[in-house]
Amino acid sequence: MFLNFASMRNIPFSPPRVDQTTINAVVEVLQSGWITTGPKTRLLESKISDYCKAEATLCLNSWTNAVELILRWFGVGPGDEVIVPAYTYSATGNIVFHVGATPVLVDCDKDSFLVSAAAIKEKITSKTKVIMPVDIGGMPVDYEQFMDLVRLPEVKQLFQPKGENQKNLGRILVISDAAHSFGANYKGKRVGTQCDVAGFSFHAVKNLTTAEGGALIFNLPEPFVNAEIRASINISALHGQTKDALSKTQAGQWRYDIIEAGYKCNMTDIHAAIGLVELERYQETLDKRESICEIYNSVFSKHNLFVLPEFHNEFADSCFHLYMLRVKNASEEQRDSIIKRLAERGISTNVHFQPLPLLTYYKNQGFRINDFPNAWSQYESEISLPVYFDLSEADALWIAENVIECTQQVFSK
Ligand SMILES: Cc1ncc(COP(=O)(O)O)c(C=O)c1O
């Protein structure tokens, strides 16, 4: 096939913003004599609490481990059900399997990547312990709908509590999978404090990264004391040890106890140092991401080929994590062919997401994509375009033009 190399560039999908400031921050930690969990991690937690106006934040090594600890804290296990969207990354469903419970998948709304409380309500049974709506691409779900749902008398009546935490809550726990939505807004407030617990991901491709990492924000109602729950999850995340490594190294402070067979998923200060740099300049990151998304929107809106992603609605504003374009009437094969053509021009794109029932493990558990028609239709025509801080406006325009050209080529075949 003839390739016009003059028109080729090398555009990655989502490289991190690593510059001398990031490197200096990491070097400072490396030279400080303390490289695991310590002052930088605690500082990042307090800055995230300030940023999200939250009572209690805990930073750990990933969204996955952090949210799994919440399922365990709530006593979710065999025989229990956790309702999650079919349209999400596998982590949301996998952690339900980790604790031995059953994920119950819900289709997204028609023409949306998000699930609604109405769809979740239909799946609630007496076994439901947790619901976990997901802010796909950085666009928040309508959190209040989910909180209202679990407080409905008929829904509360169905709830069969096991263990102290479930009894104290007296209803289904709402965990917000906010892996994508750090910095997004819901009803004028930053995302994080709207549901019982929110989980952020700081994985390498996320808007705000610590290379690998995640954070929990606790907003549990009384009688829970969020600072205490945060402290107990922190212990679970470090072997069940009553003292962290830093406190243990203080002179004479060697003795500790193990109060449970805990896990090991703390964040290190090296990672936290990256996060602190990222957070300091996060508004700049958000502004740049927004301007790239606006360039894409302004070019694509002139063509009748696409369904543009939603970044604002009456209650929420996205943090522009993903630019999720849908190609009107494209089959999966046509979408893949557009992606291939873009790759031949040096443009890396992605698909968010393959709905869980398309993945082998989930198929083997009995899930079938035919039961999730909205997820399938969102997926088959979806292409996520590059959005990152160092992407120039000229490159964004060039990408958009190439998307149009490749789409027209595929449809003219
Ligand atoms: C929707 C969603 N939830 C959870 C996760 C898991 O995040 P982490 O990689 O920090 O465990 C991801 C990661 O991409 C995600 O996309």
Coordinates of C-alpha atoms and ligand atoms in Angstrom, one line a residue:
M1 CA 0.0 0.0 0.0
F2 CA 1.2 3.5 -0.8
L3 CA 2.0 5.6 2.2
N4 CA 2.6 9.3 2.0
F5 CA 5.4 9.7 4.5
A6 CA 5.5 13.5 4.2
S7 CA 2.1 13.4 5.9
M8 CA 3.1 11.0 8.7
R9 CA 3.7 12.1 12.3
N10 CA 4.3 10.1 15.4
I11 CA 1.5 11.0 17.8
P12 CA 1.2 8.9 21.0
F13 CA -2.1 8.4 22.7
S14 CA -1.5 9.7 26.2
P15 CA 2.1 10.2 27.3
P16 CA 2.6 11.6 30.8
R17 CA 3.7 15.2 31.3
V18 CA 7.2 14.6 32.7
D19 CA 9.5 17.5 32.7
Q20 CA 12.4 18.8 34.8
T21 CA 10.1 19.8 37.6
T22 CA 8.8 16.2 37.9
I23 CA 12.3 14.8 37.7
N24 CA 13.6 17.2 40.3
A25 CA 10.7 16.3 42.7
V26 CA 11.5 12.6 42.3
V27 CA 15.3 13.2 42.7
E28 CA 14.6 15.2 45.9
V29 CA 12.7 12.2 47.4
L30 CA 15.4 9.8 46.3
Q31 CA 18.1 11.9 48.0
S32 CA 16.0 12.5 51.1
G33 CA 16.8 9.2 52.7
W34 CA 13.0 8.3 52.8
I35 CA 11.5 6.7 49.7
T36 CA 8.5 4.7 50.8
T37 CA 5.2 6.0 52.3
G38 CA 6.0 9.1 54.4
P39 CA 5.6 12.9 54.4
K40 CA 5.1 13.3 50.6
T41 CA 2.2 10.8 50.6
R42 CA 0.6 12.5 53.6
L43 CA 1.0 15.9 52.0
L44 CA -0.6 14.6 48.8
E45 CA -3.5 13.3 50.8
S46 CA -4.0 16.6 52.5
K47 CA -3.8 18.6 49.3
I48 CA -6.3 16.3 47.6
S49 CA -8.6 16.8 50.6
D50 CA -8.3 20.6 50.1
Y51 CA -8.8 20.3 46.4
C52 CA -11.9 18.2 46.7
K53 CA -13.1 19.8 49.9
A54 CA -13.1 16.4 51.5
E55 CA -12.9 15.3 55.1
A56 CA -10.5 12.3 54.6
T57 CA -8.4 11.1 51.8
L58 CA -6.1 8.0 51.6
C59 CA -3.6 7.5 48.8
L60 CA -2.7 3.9 47.9
N61 CA -0.9 2.2 45.0
S62 CA -3.9 1.9 42.6
W63 CA -7.7 2.4 42.3
T64 CA -8.0 -1.4 42.1
N65 CA -6.4 -2.2 45.4
A66 CA -7.9 0.8 47.1
V67 CA -11.5 0.1 46.1
E68 CA -11.1 -3.7 46.8
L69 CA -10.2 -2.8 50.3
I70 CA -13.5 -0.9 50.6
L71 CA -15.4 -3.9 49.5
R72 CA -13.6 -6.0 52.1
W73 CA -14.1 -3.3 54.8
F74 CA -17.8 -3.4 54.0
G75 CA -17.8 -7.2 54.4
V76 CA -18.7 -8.0 50.8
G77 CA -18.1 -11.7 50.0
P78 CA -19.5 -14.9 48.7
G79 CA -23.3 -14.8 48.1
D80 CA -23.3 -11.0 47.8
E81 CA -23.9 -9.0 44.6
V82 CA -22.2 -5.8 43.5
I83 CA -23.8 -3.9 40.6
V84 CA -21.4 -2.4 38.1
P85 CA -21.8 -1.1 34.5
A86 CA -21.1 -3.4 31.6
Y87 CA -19.4 -0.4 30.0
T88 CA -16.3 0.0 32.1
Y89 CA -12.7 -1.1 32.5
S90 CA -12.2 -4.6 33.8
A91 CA -10.9 -3.4 37.2
T92 CA -14.4 -2.3 38.2
G93 CA -15.7 -5.9 37.8
N94 CA -12.5 -7.8 38.7
I95 CA -12.4 -6.6 42.3
V96 CA -15.9 -8.0 42.8
F97 CA -14.5 -11.4 41.8
H98 CA -11.4 -10.9 44.1
V99 CA -13.7 -10.8 47.2
G100 CA -15.7 -13.8 46.1
A101 CA -18.9 -11.8 45.4
T102 CA -20.9 -11.7 42.1
P103 CA -20.8 -8.8 39.8
V104 CA -24.2 -7.9 38.3
L105 CA -23.7 -6.0 35.1
V106 CA -26.0 -3.2 34.0
D107 CA -26.3 -1.7 30.5
C108 CA -25.4 2.0 29.9
D109 CA -28.1 4.4 28.8
K110 CA -29.0 4.6 25.1
D111 CA -26.6 7.1 23.5
S112 CA -24.6 7.5 26.6
F113 CA -21.5 5.9 28.1
L114 CA -23.0 6.2 31.6
V115 CA -25.4 4.1 33.6
S116 CA -28.6 5.5 35.2
A117 CA -30.0 4.8 38.6
A118 CA -33.2 3.6 36.9
A119 CA -31.2 0.8 35.2
I120 CA -29.4 -0.1 38.4
K121 CA -32.7 -0.2 40.4
E122 CA -34.0 -3.0 38.2
K123 CA -31.0 -5.2 39.2
I124 CA -31.2 -4.6 42.9
T125 CA -32.0 -7.8 44.9
S126 CA -31.8 -8.7 48.6
K127 CA -28.2 -9.8 47.8
T128 CA -27.1 -6.4 46.6
K129 CA -24.4 -4.9 48.9
V130 CA -22.8 -2.2 46.7
I131 CA -23.5 -0.2 43.6
M132 CA -20.6 1.2 41.7
P133 CA -21.5 3.8 38.9
V134 CA -18.5 4.8 36.7
D135 CA -17.7 8.3 35.5
I136 CA -16.6 7.2 32.0
G137 CA -14.1 9.5 30.3
G138 CA -14.2 12.1 33.1
M139 CA -17.9 12.9 32.8
P140 CA -19.7 12.4 36.2
V141 CA -22.8 10.4 36.5
D142 CA -25.8 12.0 38.2
Y143 CA -24.6 11.1 41.7
E144 CA -27.6 12.3 43.6
Q145 CA -29.8 9.8 41.7
F146 CA -27.8 6.9 43.0
M147 CA -27.7 8.2 46.6
D148 CA -31.5 8.8 46.4
L149 CA -32.0 5.3 45.0
V150 CA -30.2 3.5 47.9
R151 CA -32.2 5.6 50.5
L152 CA -35.6 4.6 49.0
P153 CA -37.7 2.8 51.6
E154 CA -38.4 -0.2 49.3
V155 CA -34.7 -0.5 48.5
K156 CA -33.6 -0.2 52.1
Q157 CA -36.1 -2.8 53.1
L158 CA -34.5 -5.3 50.7
F159 CA -31.1 -4.8 52.2
Q160 CA -29.9 -7.7 54.4
P161 CA -27.0 -6.5 56.5
K162 CA -24.2 -8.8 57.5
G163 CA -21.5 -7.5 59.9
E164 CA -21.1 -4.3 61.8
N165 CA -20.4 -1.9 58.9
Q166 CA -23.4 -3.0 56.9
K167 CA -25.6 -2.8 59.9
N168 CA -24.4 0.7 60.7
L169 CA -25.0 1.9 57.2
G170 CA -28.3 0.1 56.9
R171 CA -28.4 0.3 53.2
I172 CA -26.5 -0.4 50.0
L173 CA -23.1 1.3 49.8
V174 CA -22.5 3.6 46.9
I175 CA -18.9 3.6 45.6
S176 CA -18.2 6.1 42.9
D177 CA -15.7 4.8 40.3
A178 CA -14.2 8.2 39.7
A179 CA -11.0 6.6 38.2
H180 CA -11.3 9.1 35.3
S181 CA -12.9 12.1 36.9
F182 CA -10.5 13.8 39.3
G183 CA -11.1 17.5 38.8
A184 CA -14.5 17.2 37.2
N185 CA -17.4 19.1 38.8
Y186 CA -20.9 18.0 39.9
K187 CA -23.4 20.7 40.7
G188 CA -20.6 23.3 41.1
K189 CA -18.5 21.1 43.5
R190 CA -15.4 19.0 42.7
V191 CA -16.1 15.3 42.3
G192 CA -15.2 13.2 45.3
T193 CA -17.6 14.0 48.0
Q194 CA -21.0 13.1 46.5
C195 CA -21.1 9.3 47.2
D196 CA -20.2 7.2 50.3
V197 CA -16.7 6.6 48.9
A198 CA -15.0 7.8 45.8
G199 CA -12.0 6.1 44.2
F200 CA -9.6 8.0 41.9
S201 CA -6.9 6.4 39.7
F202 CA -3.6 8.0 39.2
H203 CA -2.4 5.5 36.7
A204 CA 0.1 6.6 34.1
V205 CA -2.5 7.6 31.4
K206 CA -4.8 9.5 33.8
N207 CA -5.2 13.3 33.9
L208 CA -3.3 13.4 37.1
T209 CA -0.7 10.7 37.5
T210 CA 1.6 9.2 40.1
A211 CA 2.8 6.6 37.6
E212 CA 0.7 4.1 39.4
G213 CA -1.6 5.1 42.3
G214 CA -5.0 5.9 43.5
A215 CA -6.9 7.7 46.2
L216 CA -10.0 7.1 48.3
I217 CA -12.2 9.9 49.6
F218 CA -14.5 8.9 52.5
N219 CA -17.9 10.6 52.9
L220 CA -19.7 8.0 55.0
P221 CA -22.6 9.2 57.0
E222 CA -22.9 9.0 60.8
P223 CA -22.2 6.9 62.9
F224 CA -19.1 6.5 60.8
V225 CA -16.2 8.8 61.5
N226 CA -14.4 9.2 58.2
A227 CA -11.0 10.0 59.6
E228 CA -11.2 6.7 61.6
I229 CA -12.3 4.7 58.6
R230 CA -9.5 6.2 56.6
A231 CA -7.0 5.2 59.4
S232 CA -8.4 1.6 59.5
I233 CA -8.2 1.2 55.8
N234 CA -4.6 2.5 55.9
I235 CA -3.8 -0.2 58.4
S236 CA -5.4 -2.8 56.1
A237 CA -3.3 -1.5 53.3
L238 CA -0.1 -2.2 55.2
H239 CA -0.3 -5.8 56.5
G240 CA -2.6 -4.8 59.3
Q241 CA 0.3 -3.2 61.1
T242 CA -0.4 -0.6 63.8
K243 CA 2.6 1.6 62.8
D244 CA 3.8 2.6 59.4
A245 CA 7.4 2.2 58.4
L246 CA 8.3 5.8 59.1
S247 CA 6.9 5.8 62.6
K248 CA 8.7 2.5 63.3
T249 CA 12.1 3.9 62.4
Q250 CA 11.9 6.7 64.9
A251 CA 14.4 6.0 67.7
G252 CA 12.9 3.5 70.2
Q253 CA 9.7 3.1 68.3
W254 CA 10.4 -0.3 66.9
R255 CA 7.5 -2.3 68.5
Y256 CA 4.3 -2.7 66.5
D257 CA 1.4 -5.1 66.3
I258 CA -0.5 -6.9 63.5
I259 CA -4.2 -6.6 64.1
E260 CA -5.4 -8.3 60.9
A261 CA -3.9 -10.3 58.0
G262 CA -3.7 -7.1 55.9
Y263 CA -2.7 -6.3 52.4
K264 CA 0.3 -4.4 50.9
C265 CA -0.8 -1.6 48.7
N266 CA 0.6 1.7 50.1
M267 CA 1.7 4.6 48.0
T268 CA 5.4 5.5 48.0
D269 CA 6.8 9.0 48.5
I270 CA 8.4 8.7 45.1
H271 CA 5.0 8.3 43.5
A272 CA 3.4 11.0 45.7
A273 CA 6.1 13.5 44.7
I274 CA 5.0 13.1 41.1
G275 CA 1.4 13.6 42.2
L276 CA 2.3 16.8 44.1
V277 CA 3.8 18.3 41.0
E278 CA 0.8 17.3 38.9
L279 CA -1.6 18.7 41.4
E280 CA 0.2 22.0 41.7
R281 CA -0.3 22.6 37.9
Y282 CA -3.5 20.7 37.5
Q283 CA -5.6 23.6 36.4
E284 CA -3.2 24.2 33.5
T285 CA -3.5 20.5 32.6
L286 CA -7.3 20.8 32.6
D287 CA -7.3 24.0 30.5
K288 CA -5.0 22.4 27.9
R289 CA -7.1 19.2 27.8
E290 CA -10.3 21.3 27.3
S291 CA -8.7 23.3 24.5
I292 CA -7.8 20.1 22.6
C293 CA -11.3 18.7 23.1
E294 CA -12.7 22.0 21.8
I295 CA -10.5 21.8 18.7
Y296 CA -11.8 18.3 18.0
N297 CA -15.4 19.3 18.6
S298 CA -15.2 22.4 16.4
V299 CA -13.8 20.4 13.5
F300 CA -16.0 17.4 13.8
S301 CA -19.2 19.4 14.3
K302 CA -18.9 20.6 10.7
H303 CA -19.4 17.1 9.5
N304 CA -22.4 14.9 9.9
L305 CA -20.2 11.8 10.4
F306 CA -19.8 11.8 14.1
V307 CA -21.5 11.8 17.5
L308 CA -19.4 14.2 19.6
P309 CA -18.6 13.4 23.3
E310 CA -20.5 15.3 26.0
F311 CA -18.4 17.4 28.3
H312 CA -21.1 19.4 30.1
N313 CA -24.7 18.9 31.0
E314 CA -27.1 20.6 33.4
F315 CA -25.4 19.1 36.5
A316 CA -21.8 18.2 35.6
D317 CA -18.6 19.3 33.8
S318 CA -16.1 16.8 32.7
C319 CA -12.4 16.9 33.4
F320 CA -11.7 16.0 29.7
H321 CA -10.0 12.7 30.5
L322 CA -10.9 11.1 27.2
Y323 CA -12.1 12.4 23.9
M324 CA -14.6 9.6 23.0
L325 CA -15.7 10.1 19.5
R326 CA -18.4 8.0 17.9
V327 CA -18.5 7.4 14.2
K328 CA -22.2 7.5 13.1
N329 CA -23.4 4.1 11.7
A330 CA -19.9 2.6 11.8
S331 CA -19.7 -1.1 12.3
E332 CA -17.0 -2.6 14.6
E333 CA -15.1 -3.5 11.4
Q334 CA -15.3 -0.1 9.9
R335 CA -14.2 1.5 13.2
D336 CA -11.2 -0.8 13.4
S337 CA -10.4 0.1 9.8
I338 CA -10.4 3.8 10.7
I339 CA -8.1 3.1 13.6
K340 CA -5.7 1.1 11.4
R341 CA -5.6 3.9 8.8
L342 CA -4.9 6.5 11.5
A343 CA -2.1 4.2 12.9
E344 CA -0.6 4.1 9.4
R345 CA -0.4 7.9 9.5
G346 CA 1.3 7.7 12.9
I347 CA -1.7 8.6 15.0
S348 CA -2.3 6.3 18.1
T349 CA -5.8 6.0 19.2
N350 CA -7.7 3.7 21.5
V351 CA -11.1 2.2 22.3
H352 CA -12.8 2.9 25.6
F353 CA -14.0 0.3 26.4
Q354 CA -14.6 -3.2 25.3
P355 CA -17.7 -3.9 27.4
L356 CA -17.0 -6.5 30.0
P357 CA -19.2 -9.2 28.3
L358 CA -16.8 -9.1 25.3
L359 CA -13.9 -10.3 27.4
T360 CA -13.0 -13.9 27.7
Y361 CA -13.2 -14.2 31.5
Y362 CA -16.6 -12.5 31.6
K363 CA -17.9 -14.6 28.8
N364 CA -16.8 -17.7 30.7
Q365 CA -18.8 -16.4 33.7
G366 CA -21.9 -16.5 31.4
F367 CA -22.2 -12.8 30.4
R368 CA -23.4 -12.2 26.8
I369 CA -23.0 -9.0 24.9
N370 CA -26.5 -9.4 23.4
D371 CA -27.9 -8.6 26.8
F372 CA -26.2 -5.2 26.7
P373 CA -27.2 -3.6 23.4
N374 CA -26.5 0.0 24.4
A375 CA -23.0 -0.9 25.5
W376 CA -22.4 -2.7 22.2
S377 CA -23.6 0.2 20.2
Q378 CA -21.5 2.7 22.1
Y379 CA -18.5 0.4 21.7
E380 CA -18.7 -0.6 18.1
S381 CA -18.3 3.0 16.8
E382 CA -16.1 4.5 19.5
I383 CA -12.6 5.9 18.9
S384 CA -10.7 7.7 21.7
L385 CA -8.4 10.4 20.3
P386 CA -5.1 11.6 21.8
V387 CA -5.5 14.2 24.6
Y388 CA -2.4 15.2 26.6
F389 CA -0.7 18.3 27.8
D390 CA 2.1 18.4 25.3
L391 CA -0.1 17.9 22.2
S392 CA 0.1 21.0 20.1
E393 CA -3.0 22.7 18.7
A394 CA -1.6 22.2 15.2
D395 CA -1.3 18.5 15.9
A396 CA -4.8 18.3 17.3
L397 CA -6.1 19.9 14.1
W398 CA -4.0 17.6 12.0
I399 CA -5.4 14.6 13.9
A400 CA -9.0 15.8 13.4
E401 CA -8.5 16.3 9.6
N402 CA -7.0 12.8 9.4
V403 CA -9.9 11.3 11.3
I404 CA -12.3 12.8 8.8
E405 CA -10.3 11.7 5.8
C406 CA -9.9 8.1 7.1
T407 CA -13.6 7.9 8.0
Q408 CA -14.6 9.1 4.5
Q409 CA -12.2 6.6 2.9
V410 CA -13.7 3.7 5.0
F411 CA -17.3 4.7 4.2
S412 CA -16.5 5.1 0.5
K413 CA -15.3 1.5 0.2
Ligands
LIG1 C1 -13.1 3.0 34.9 C2 -11.8 2.5 35.6 N1 -11.9 2.0 36.9 C3 -10.8 1.6 37.5 C4 -9.6 1.6 36.9 C5 -8.4 1.0 37.7 O1 -7.5 2.0 38.0 P1 -6.0 1.5 38.5 O2 -5.2 1.2 37.3 O3 -5.5 2.8 39.2 O4 -6.1 0.4 39.4 C6 -9.4 2.1 35.6 C7 -8.1 2.1 35.0 O5 -7.9 2.5 33.9 C8 -10.6 2.6 35.0 O6 -10.5 3.0 33.7

